[in-house]
PDB file of C-alpha atoms in Angstrom:
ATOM      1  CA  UNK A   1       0.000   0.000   0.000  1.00 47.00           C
ATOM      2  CA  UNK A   2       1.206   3.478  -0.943  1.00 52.00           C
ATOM      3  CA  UNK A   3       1.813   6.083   2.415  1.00 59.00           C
ATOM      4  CA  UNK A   4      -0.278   7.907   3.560  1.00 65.00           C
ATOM      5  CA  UNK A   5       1.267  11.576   2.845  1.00 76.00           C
ATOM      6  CA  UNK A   6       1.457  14.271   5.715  1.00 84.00           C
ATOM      7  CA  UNK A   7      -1.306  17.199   6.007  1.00 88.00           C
ATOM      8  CA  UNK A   8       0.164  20.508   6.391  1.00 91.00           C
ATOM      9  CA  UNK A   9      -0.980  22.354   9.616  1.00 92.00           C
ATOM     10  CA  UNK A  10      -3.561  24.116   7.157  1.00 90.00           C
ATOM     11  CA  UNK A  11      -5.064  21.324   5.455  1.00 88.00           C
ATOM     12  CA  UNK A  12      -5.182  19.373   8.704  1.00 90.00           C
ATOM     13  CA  UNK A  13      -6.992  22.595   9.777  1.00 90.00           C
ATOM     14  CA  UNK A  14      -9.417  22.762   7.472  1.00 86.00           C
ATOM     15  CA  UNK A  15     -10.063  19.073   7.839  1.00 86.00           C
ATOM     16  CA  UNK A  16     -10.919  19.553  11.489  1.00 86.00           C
ATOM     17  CA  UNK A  17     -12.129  22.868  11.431  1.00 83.00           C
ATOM     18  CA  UNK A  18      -9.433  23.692  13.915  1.00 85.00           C
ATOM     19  CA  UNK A  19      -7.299  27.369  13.606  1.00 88.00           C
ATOM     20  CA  UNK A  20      -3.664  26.644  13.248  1.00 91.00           C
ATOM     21  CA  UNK A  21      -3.712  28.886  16.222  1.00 90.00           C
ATOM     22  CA  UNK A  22      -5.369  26.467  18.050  1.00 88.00           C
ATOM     23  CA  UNK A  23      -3.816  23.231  16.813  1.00 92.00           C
ATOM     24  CA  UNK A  24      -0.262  24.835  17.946  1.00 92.00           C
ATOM     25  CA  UNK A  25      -1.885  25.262  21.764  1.00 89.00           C
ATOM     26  CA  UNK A  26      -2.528  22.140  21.620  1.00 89.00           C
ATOM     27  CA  UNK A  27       0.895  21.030  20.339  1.00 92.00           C
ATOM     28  CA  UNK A  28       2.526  23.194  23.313  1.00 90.00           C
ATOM     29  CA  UNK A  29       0.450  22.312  25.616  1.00 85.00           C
ATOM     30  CA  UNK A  30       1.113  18.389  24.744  1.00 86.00           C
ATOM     31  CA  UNK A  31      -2.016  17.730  24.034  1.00 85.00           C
ATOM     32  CA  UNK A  32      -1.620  17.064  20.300  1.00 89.00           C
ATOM     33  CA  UNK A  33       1.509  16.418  19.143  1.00 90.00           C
ATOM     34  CA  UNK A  34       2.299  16.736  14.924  1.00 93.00           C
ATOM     35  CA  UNK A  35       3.110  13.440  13.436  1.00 91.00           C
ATOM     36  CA  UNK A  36       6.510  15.213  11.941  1.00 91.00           C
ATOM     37  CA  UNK A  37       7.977  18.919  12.232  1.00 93.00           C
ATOM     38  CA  UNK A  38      10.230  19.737   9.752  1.00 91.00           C
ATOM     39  CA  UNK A  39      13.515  20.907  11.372  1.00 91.00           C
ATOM     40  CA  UNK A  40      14.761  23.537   8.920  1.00 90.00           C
ATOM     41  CA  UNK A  41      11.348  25.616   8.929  1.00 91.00           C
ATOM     42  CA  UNK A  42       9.346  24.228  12.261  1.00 91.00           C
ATOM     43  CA  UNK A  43       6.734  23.579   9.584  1.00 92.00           C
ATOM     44  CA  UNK A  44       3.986  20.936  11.424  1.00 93.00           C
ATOM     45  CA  UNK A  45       2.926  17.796   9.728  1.00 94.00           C
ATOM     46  CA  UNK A  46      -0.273  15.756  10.788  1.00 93.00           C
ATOM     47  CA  UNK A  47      -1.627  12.374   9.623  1.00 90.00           C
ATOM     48  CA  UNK A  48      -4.868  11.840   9.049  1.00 88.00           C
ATOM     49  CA  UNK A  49      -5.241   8.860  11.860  1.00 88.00           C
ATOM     50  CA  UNK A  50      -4.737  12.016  13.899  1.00 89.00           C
ATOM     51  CA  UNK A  51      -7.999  13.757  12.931  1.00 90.00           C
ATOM     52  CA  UNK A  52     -10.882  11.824  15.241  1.00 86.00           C
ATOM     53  CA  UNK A  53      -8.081  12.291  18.358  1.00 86.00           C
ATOM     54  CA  UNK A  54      -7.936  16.545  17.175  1.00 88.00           C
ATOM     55  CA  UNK A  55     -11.913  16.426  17.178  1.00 84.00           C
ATOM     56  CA  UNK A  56     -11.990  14.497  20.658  1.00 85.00           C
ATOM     57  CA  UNK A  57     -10.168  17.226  22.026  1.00 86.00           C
ATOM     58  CA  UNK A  58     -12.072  20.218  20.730  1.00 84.00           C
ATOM     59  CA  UNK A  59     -15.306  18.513  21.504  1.00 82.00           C
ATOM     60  CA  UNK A  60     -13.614  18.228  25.308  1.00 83.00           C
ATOM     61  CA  UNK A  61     -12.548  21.814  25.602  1.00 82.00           C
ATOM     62  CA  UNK A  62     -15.785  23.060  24.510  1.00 80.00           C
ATOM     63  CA  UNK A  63     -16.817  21.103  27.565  1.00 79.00           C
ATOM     64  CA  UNK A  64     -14.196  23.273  29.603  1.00 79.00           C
ATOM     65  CA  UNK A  65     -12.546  19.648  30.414  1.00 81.00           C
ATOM     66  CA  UNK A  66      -9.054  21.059  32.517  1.00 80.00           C
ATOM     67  CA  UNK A  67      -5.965  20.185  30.076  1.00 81.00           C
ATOM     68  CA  UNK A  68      -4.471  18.136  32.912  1.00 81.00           C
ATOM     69  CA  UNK A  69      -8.073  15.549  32.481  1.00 82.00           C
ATOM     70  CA  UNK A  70      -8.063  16.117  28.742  1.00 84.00           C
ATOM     71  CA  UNK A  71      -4.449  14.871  28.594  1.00 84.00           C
ATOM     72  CA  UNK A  72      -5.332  11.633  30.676  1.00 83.00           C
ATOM     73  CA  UNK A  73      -8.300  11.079  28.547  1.00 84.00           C
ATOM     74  CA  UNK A  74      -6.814  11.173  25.315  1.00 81.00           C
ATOM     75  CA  UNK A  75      -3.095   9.115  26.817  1.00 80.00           C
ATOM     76  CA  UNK A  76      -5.682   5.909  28.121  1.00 78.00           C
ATOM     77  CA  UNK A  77      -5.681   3.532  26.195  1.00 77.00           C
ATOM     78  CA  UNK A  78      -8.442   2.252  28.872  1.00 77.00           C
ATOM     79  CA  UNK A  79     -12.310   2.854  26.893  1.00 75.00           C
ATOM     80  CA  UNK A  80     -13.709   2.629  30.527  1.00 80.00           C
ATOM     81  CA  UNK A  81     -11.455   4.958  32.128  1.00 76.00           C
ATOM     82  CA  UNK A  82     -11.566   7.633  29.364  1.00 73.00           C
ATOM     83  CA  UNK A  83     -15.435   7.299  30.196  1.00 77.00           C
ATOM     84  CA  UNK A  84     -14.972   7.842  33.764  1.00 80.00           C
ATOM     85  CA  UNK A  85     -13.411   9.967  33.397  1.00 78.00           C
ATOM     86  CA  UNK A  86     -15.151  12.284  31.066  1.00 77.00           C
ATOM     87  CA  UNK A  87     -18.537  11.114  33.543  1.00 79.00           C
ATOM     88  CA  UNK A  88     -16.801  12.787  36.241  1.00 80.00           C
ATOM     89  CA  UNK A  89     -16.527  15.974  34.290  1.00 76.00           C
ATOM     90  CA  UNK A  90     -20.090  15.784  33.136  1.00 78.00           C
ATOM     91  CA  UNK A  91     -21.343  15.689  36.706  1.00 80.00           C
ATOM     92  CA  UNK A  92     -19.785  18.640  37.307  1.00 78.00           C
ATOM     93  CA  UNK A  93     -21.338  20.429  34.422  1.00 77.00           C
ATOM     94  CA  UNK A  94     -24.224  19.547  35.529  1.00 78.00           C
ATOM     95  CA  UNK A  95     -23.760  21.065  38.773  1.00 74.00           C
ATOM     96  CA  UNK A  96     -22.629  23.964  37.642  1.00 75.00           C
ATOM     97  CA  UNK A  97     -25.690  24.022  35.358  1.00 75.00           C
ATOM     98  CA  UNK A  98     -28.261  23.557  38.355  1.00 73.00           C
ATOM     99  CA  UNK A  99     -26.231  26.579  40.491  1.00 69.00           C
ATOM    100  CA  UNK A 100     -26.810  28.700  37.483  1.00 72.00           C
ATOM    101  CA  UNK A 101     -30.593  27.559  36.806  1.00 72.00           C
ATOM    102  CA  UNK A 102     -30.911  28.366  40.596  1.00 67.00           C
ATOM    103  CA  UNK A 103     -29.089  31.654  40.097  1.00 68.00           C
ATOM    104  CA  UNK A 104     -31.276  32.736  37.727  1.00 71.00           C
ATOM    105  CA  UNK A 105     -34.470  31.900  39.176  1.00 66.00           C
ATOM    106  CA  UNK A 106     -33.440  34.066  41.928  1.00 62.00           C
ATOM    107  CA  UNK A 107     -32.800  37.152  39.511  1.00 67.00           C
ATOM    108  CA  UNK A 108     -35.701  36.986  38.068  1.00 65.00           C
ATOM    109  CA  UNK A 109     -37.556  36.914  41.496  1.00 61.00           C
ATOM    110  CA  UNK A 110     -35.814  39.935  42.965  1.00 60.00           C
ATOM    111  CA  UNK A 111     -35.949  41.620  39.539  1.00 65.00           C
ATOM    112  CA  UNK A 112     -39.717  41.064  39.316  1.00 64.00           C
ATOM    113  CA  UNK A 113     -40.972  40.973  42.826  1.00 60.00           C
ATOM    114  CA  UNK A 114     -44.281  39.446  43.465  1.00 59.00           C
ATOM    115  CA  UNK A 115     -46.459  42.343  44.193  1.00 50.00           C
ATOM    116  CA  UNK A 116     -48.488  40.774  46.872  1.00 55.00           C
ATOM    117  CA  UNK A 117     -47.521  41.765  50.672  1.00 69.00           C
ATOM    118  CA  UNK A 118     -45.536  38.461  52.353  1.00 83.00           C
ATOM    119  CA  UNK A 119     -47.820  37.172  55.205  1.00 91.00           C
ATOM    120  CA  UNK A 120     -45.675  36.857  58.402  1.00 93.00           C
ATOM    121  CA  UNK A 121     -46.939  35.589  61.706  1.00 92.00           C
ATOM    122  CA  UNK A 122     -45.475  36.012  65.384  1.00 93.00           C
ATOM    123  CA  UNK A 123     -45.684  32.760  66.981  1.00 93.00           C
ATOM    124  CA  UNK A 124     -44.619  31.569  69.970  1.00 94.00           C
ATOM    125  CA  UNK A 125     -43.629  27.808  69.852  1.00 94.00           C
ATOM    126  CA  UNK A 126     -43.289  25.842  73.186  1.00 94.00           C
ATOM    127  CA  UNK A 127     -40.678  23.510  73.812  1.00 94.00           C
ATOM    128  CA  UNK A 128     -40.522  20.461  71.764  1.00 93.00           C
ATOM    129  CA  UNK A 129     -39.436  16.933  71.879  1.00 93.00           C
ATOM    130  CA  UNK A 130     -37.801  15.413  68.717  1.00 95.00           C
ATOM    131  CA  UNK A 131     -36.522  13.055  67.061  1.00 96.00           C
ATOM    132  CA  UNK A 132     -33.121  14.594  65.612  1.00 97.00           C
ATOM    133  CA  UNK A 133     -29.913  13.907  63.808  1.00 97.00           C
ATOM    134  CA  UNK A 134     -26.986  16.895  64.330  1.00 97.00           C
ATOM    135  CA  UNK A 135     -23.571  17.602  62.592  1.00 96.00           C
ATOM    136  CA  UNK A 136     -21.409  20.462  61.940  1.00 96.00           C
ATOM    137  CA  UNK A 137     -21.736  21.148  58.094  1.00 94.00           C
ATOM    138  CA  UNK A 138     -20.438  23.243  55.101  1.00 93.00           C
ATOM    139  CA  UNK A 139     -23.160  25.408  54.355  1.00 88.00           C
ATOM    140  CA  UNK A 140     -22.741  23.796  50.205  1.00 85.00           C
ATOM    141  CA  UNK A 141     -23.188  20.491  51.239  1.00 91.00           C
ATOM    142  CA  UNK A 142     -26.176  21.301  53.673  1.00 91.00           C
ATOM    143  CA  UNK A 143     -29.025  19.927  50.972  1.00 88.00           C
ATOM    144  CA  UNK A 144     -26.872  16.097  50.501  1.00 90.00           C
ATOM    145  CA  UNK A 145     -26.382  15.950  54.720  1.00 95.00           C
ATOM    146  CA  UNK A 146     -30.268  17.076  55.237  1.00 94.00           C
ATOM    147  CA  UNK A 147     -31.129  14.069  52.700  1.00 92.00           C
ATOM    148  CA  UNK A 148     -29.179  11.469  54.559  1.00 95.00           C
ATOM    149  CA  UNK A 149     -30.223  12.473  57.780  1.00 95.00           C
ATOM    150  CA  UNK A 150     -33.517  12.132  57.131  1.00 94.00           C
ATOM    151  CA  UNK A 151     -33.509   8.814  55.683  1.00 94.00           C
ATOM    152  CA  UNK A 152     -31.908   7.836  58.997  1.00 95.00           C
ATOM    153  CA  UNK A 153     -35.145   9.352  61.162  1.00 95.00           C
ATOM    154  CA  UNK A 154     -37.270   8.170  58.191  1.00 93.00           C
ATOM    155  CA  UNK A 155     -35.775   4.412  58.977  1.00 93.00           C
ATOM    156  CA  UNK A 156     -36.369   4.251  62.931  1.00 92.00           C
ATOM    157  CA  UNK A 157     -39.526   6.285  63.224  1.00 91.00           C
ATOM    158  CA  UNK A 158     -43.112   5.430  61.794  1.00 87.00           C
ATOM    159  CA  UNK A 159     -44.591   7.137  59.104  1.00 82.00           C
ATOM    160  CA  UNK A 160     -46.857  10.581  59.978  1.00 79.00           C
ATOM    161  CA  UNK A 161     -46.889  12.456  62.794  1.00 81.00           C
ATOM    162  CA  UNK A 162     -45.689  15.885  61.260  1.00 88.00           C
ATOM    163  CA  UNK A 163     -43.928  17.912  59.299  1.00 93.00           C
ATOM    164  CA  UNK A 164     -40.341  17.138  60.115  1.00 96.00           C
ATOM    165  CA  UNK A 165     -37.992  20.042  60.147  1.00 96.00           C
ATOM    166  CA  UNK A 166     -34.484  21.795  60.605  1.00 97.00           C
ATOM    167  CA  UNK A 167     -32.756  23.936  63.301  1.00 96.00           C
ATOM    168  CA  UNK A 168     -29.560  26.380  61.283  1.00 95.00           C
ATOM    169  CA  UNK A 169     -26.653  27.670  63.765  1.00 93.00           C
ATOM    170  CA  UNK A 170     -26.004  31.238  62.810  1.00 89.00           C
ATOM    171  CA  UNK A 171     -22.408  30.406  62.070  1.00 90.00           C
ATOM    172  CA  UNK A 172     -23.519  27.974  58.946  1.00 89.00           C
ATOM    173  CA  UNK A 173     -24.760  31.343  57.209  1.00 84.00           C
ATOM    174  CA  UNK A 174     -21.700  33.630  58.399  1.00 81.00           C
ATOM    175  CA  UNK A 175     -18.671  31.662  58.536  1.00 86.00           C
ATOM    176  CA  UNK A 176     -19.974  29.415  55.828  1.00 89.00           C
ATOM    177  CA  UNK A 177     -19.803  26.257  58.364  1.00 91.00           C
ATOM    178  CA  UNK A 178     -22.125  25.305  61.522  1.00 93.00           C
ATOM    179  CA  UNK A 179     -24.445  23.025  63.459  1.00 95.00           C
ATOM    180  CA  UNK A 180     -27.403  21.631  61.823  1.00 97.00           C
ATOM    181  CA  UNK A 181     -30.578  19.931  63.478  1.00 97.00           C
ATOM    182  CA  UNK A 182     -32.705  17.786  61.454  1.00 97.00           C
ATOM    183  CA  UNK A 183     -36.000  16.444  63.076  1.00 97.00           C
ATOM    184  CA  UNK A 184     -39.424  14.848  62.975  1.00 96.00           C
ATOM    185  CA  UNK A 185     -42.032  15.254  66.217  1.00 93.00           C
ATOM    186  CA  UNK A 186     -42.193  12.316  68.239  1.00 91.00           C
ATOM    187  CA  UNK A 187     -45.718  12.165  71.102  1.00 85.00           C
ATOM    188  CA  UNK A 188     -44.540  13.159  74.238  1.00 79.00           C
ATOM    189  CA  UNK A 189     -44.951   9.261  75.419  1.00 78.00           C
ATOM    190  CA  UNK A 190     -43.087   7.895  72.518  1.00 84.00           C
ATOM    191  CA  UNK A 191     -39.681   6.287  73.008  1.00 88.00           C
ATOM    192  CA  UNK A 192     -36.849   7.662  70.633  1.00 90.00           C
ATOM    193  CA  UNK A 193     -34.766   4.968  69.286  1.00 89.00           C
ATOM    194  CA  UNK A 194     -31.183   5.408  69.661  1.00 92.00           C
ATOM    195  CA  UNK A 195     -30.019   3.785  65.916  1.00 93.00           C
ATOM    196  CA  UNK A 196     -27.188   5.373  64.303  1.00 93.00           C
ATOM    197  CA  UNK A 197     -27.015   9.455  64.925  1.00 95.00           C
ATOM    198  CA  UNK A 198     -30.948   9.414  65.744  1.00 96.00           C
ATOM    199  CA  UNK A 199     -31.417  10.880  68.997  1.00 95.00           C
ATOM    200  CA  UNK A 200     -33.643  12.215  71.319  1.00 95.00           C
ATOM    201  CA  UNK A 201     -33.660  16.113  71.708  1.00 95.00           C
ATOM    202  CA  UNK A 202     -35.813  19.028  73.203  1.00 94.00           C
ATOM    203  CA  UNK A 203     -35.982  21.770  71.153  1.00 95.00           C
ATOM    204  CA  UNK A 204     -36.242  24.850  73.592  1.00 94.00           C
ATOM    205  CA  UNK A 205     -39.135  27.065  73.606  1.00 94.00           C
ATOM    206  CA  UNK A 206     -39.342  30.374  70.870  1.00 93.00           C
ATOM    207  CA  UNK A 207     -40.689  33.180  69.659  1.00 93.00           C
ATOM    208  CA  UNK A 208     -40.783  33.285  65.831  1.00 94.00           C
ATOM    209  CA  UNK A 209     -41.259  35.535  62.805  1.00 94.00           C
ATOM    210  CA  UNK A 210     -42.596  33.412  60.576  1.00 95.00           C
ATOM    211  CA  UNK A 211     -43.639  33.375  56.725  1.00 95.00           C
ATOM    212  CA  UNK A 212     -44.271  30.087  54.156  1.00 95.00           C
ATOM    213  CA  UNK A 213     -42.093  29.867  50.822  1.00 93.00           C
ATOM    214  CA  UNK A 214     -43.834  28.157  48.245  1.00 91.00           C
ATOM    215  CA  UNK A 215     -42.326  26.127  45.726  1.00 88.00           C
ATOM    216  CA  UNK A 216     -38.862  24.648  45.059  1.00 83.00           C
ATOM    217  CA  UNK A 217     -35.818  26.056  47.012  1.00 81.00           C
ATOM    218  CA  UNK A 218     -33.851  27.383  44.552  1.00 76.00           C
ATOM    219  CA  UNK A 219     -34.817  30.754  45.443  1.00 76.00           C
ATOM    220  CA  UNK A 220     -35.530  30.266  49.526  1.00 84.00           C
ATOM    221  CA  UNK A 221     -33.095  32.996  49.766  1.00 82.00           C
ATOM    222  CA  UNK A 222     -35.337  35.781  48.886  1.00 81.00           C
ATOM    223  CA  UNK A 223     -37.950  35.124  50.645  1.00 86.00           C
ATOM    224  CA  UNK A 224     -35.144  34.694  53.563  1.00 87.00           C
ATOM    225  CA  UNK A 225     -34.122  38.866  52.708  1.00 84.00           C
ATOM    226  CA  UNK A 226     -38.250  39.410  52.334  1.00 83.00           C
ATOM    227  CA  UNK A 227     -38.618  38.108  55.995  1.00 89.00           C
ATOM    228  CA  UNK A 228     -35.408  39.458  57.075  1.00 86.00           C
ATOM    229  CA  UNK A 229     -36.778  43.081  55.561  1.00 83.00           C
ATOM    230  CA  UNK A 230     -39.963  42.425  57.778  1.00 88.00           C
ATOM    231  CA  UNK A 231     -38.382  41.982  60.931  1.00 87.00           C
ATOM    232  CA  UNK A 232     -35.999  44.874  60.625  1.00 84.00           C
ATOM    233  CA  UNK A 233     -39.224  47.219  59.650  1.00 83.00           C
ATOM    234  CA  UNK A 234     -41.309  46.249  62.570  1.00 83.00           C
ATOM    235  CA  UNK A 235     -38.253  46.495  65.197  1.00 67.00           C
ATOM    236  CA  UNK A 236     -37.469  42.858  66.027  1.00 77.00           C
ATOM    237  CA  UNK A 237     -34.166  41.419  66.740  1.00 74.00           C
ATOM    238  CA  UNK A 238     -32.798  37.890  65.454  1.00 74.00           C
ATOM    239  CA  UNK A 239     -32.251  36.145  68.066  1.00 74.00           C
ATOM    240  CA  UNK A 240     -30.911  32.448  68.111  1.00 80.00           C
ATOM    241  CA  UNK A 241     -31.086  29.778  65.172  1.00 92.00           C
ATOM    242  CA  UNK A 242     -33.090  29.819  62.474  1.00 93.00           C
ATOM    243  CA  UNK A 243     -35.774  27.330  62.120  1.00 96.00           C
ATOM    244  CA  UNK A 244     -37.276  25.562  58.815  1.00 96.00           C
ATOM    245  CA  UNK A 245     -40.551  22.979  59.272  1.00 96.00           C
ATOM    246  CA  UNK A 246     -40.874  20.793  55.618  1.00 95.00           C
ATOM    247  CA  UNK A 247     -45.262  21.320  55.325  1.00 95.00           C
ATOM    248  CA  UNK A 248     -44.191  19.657  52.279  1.00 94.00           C
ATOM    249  CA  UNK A 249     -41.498  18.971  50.169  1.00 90.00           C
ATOM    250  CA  UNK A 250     -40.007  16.197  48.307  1.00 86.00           C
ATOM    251  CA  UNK A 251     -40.767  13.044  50.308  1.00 85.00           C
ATOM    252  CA  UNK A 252     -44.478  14.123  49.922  1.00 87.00           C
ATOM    253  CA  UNK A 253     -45.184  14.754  45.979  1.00 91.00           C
ATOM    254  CA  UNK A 254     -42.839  15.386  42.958  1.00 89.00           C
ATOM    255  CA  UNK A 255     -44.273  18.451  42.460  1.00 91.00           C
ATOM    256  CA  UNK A 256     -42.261  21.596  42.973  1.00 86.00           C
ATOM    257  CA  UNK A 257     -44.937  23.781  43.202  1.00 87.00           C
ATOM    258  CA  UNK A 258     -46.414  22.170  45.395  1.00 93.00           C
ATOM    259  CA  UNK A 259     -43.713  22.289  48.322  1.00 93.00           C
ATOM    260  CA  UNK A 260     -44.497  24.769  51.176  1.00 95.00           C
ATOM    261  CA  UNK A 261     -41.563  25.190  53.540  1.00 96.00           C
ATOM    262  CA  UNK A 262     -41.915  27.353  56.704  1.00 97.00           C
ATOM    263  CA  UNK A 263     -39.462  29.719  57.750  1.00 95.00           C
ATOM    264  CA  UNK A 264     -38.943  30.682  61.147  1.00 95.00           C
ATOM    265  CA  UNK A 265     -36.380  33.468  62.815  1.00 91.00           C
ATOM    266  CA  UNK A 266     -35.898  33.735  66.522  1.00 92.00           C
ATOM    267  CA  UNK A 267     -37.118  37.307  67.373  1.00 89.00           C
ATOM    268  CA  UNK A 268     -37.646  40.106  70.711  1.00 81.00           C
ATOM    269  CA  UNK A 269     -38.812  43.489  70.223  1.00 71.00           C
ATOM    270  CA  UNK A 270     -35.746  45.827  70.603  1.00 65.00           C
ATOM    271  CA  UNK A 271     -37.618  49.122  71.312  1.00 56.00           C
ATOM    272  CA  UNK A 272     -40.963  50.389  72.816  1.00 51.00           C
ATOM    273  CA  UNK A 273     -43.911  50.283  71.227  1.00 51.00           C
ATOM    274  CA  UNK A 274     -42.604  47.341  69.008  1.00 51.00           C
ATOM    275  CA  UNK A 275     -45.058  44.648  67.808  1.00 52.00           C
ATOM    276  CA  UNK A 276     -44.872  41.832  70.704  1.00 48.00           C
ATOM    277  CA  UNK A 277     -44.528  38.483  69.378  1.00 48.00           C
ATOM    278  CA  UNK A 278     -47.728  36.818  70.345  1.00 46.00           C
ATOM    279  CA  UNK A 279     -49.723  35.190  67.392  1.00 48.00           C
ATOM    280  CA  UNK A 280     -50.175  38.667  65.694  1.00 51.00           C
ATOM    281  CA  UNK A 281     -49.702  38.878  61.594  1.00 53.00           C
ATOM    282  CA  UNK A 282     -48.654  41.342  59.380  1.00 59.00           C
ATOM    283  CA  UNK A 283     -48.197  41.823  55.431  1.00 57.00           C
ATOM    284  CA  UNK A 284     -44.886  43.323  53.897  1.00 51.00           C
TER     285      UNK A 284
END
């Protein structure tokens, strides 16, 4: 069989629809090396086994695939391990993708508030025994630990008997760290079982400002700064953790819209003449 002749950088270029701009990165960068250079002019010389390997390589930079993974993908000879590997990277798109969908649903709330008034309630909640699973958490990972804590409770406690619920140290929102509670209501009679982290707690008694956000969680944190907005305008102080109760959410339906998730800050008056908490109810 005759040889194959070498492209030219340009043809090879054309042939891939690659700049030679970009097919010298990759040549520096050892990604894709030329199959000769010609050592009088530095002239680059590709064969055309080279082209799906060029292609590969594009496709995984348009992926923003690091050069250090695209260089392990394209060296394995391994089919399974270049898939792993390119799995891994997916996953992380993917992430990325949901922070940005939930970034943007956020925008568009505070961009285009909701012209109705938020409905907050003063409440005072008496103390409260628990079933509950702690731990010290980074505030990112705070959605994964609340799911595996409460398939722990969900696993040692029947089914019913409320709308379980979360107790947030201050510190997990400042220092980007801190104690979490999960929990479910137990009757007052009712053992607790002590199985893995599940234990018995009394949550103390409180005095809440508290308002409902309906719908998925992507955008909890506005109606967080609509609440927080509330409490400032009608002279309370934040006092304590914050407290979440799950009226529903994603053990009870699919549905998104559906979800209603109670928020609840620890408040006092801080001047005279300021709305006492007490079961009164205001719009903002």
């Amino acid at each position: 069989m005759p040889r194959a002749r070498a492209l030219p950088i340009g043809e090879f270029s054309r042939l891939t629809h690659l700049s030679v701009r970009t097919l010298r990165r990759y040549h520096e960068a050892g990604l894709l090396e030329p199959a000769r250079v010609d050592p009088d002019s530095g002239y680059r010389y590709y064969g055309a086994e080279q082209i799906p390997t060029a292609q590969v390589i594009h496709r995984l930079r348009e992926l923003d695939v690091p050069l250090a993974a695209v260089q392990r993908i394209v060296a394995s000879p391994d089919p399974a391990a270049r898939a792993a590997l390119v799995a891994e990277h997916l996953q992380r798109l993917e992430a990325q993708l949901e922070r940005t969908r939930a970034a943007v649903v956020s925008l568009h709330r505070l961009l285009h508030p909701q012209p109705a008034g938020l409905d907050v309630q003063l409440r005072r909640v008496p103390a409260t025994r628990v079933a509950a699973v702690r731990g010290e958490v980074a505030l990112e990972q705070v959605l994964p630990w609340y799911a595996g804590a409460m398939a722990e409770l969900d696993a040692v406690l029947p089914a019913g008997g409320g709308a379980p619920g979360g107790v947030y140290e201050n510190s997990l929102f400042e220092d980007g760290r801190g104690g979490v509670l999960v929990h479910r209501p137990v009757p007052e009679a009712s053992p607790v079982p002590r199985v893995g982290r599940v234990q018995p707690v009394v949550l103390p008694a409180v005095e809440l400002a508290v308002t409902t956000h309906a719908g998925e969680h992507d955008d909890i944190d506005v109606t967080y700064g609509r609440l927080g907005d509330w409490v400032v305008r009608h002279t309370l102080a934040v006092s304590g953790p914050v407290r979440e109760n799950y009226l529903v959410g994603p053990r009870d339906t699919p549905d998104a819209a559906a979800w209603r998730t109670e928020i609840g800050w620890p408040v006092f008056p801080v001047a005279a003449g300021a709305a006492a908490p007490g079961g009164g109810a205001g719009s903002a």
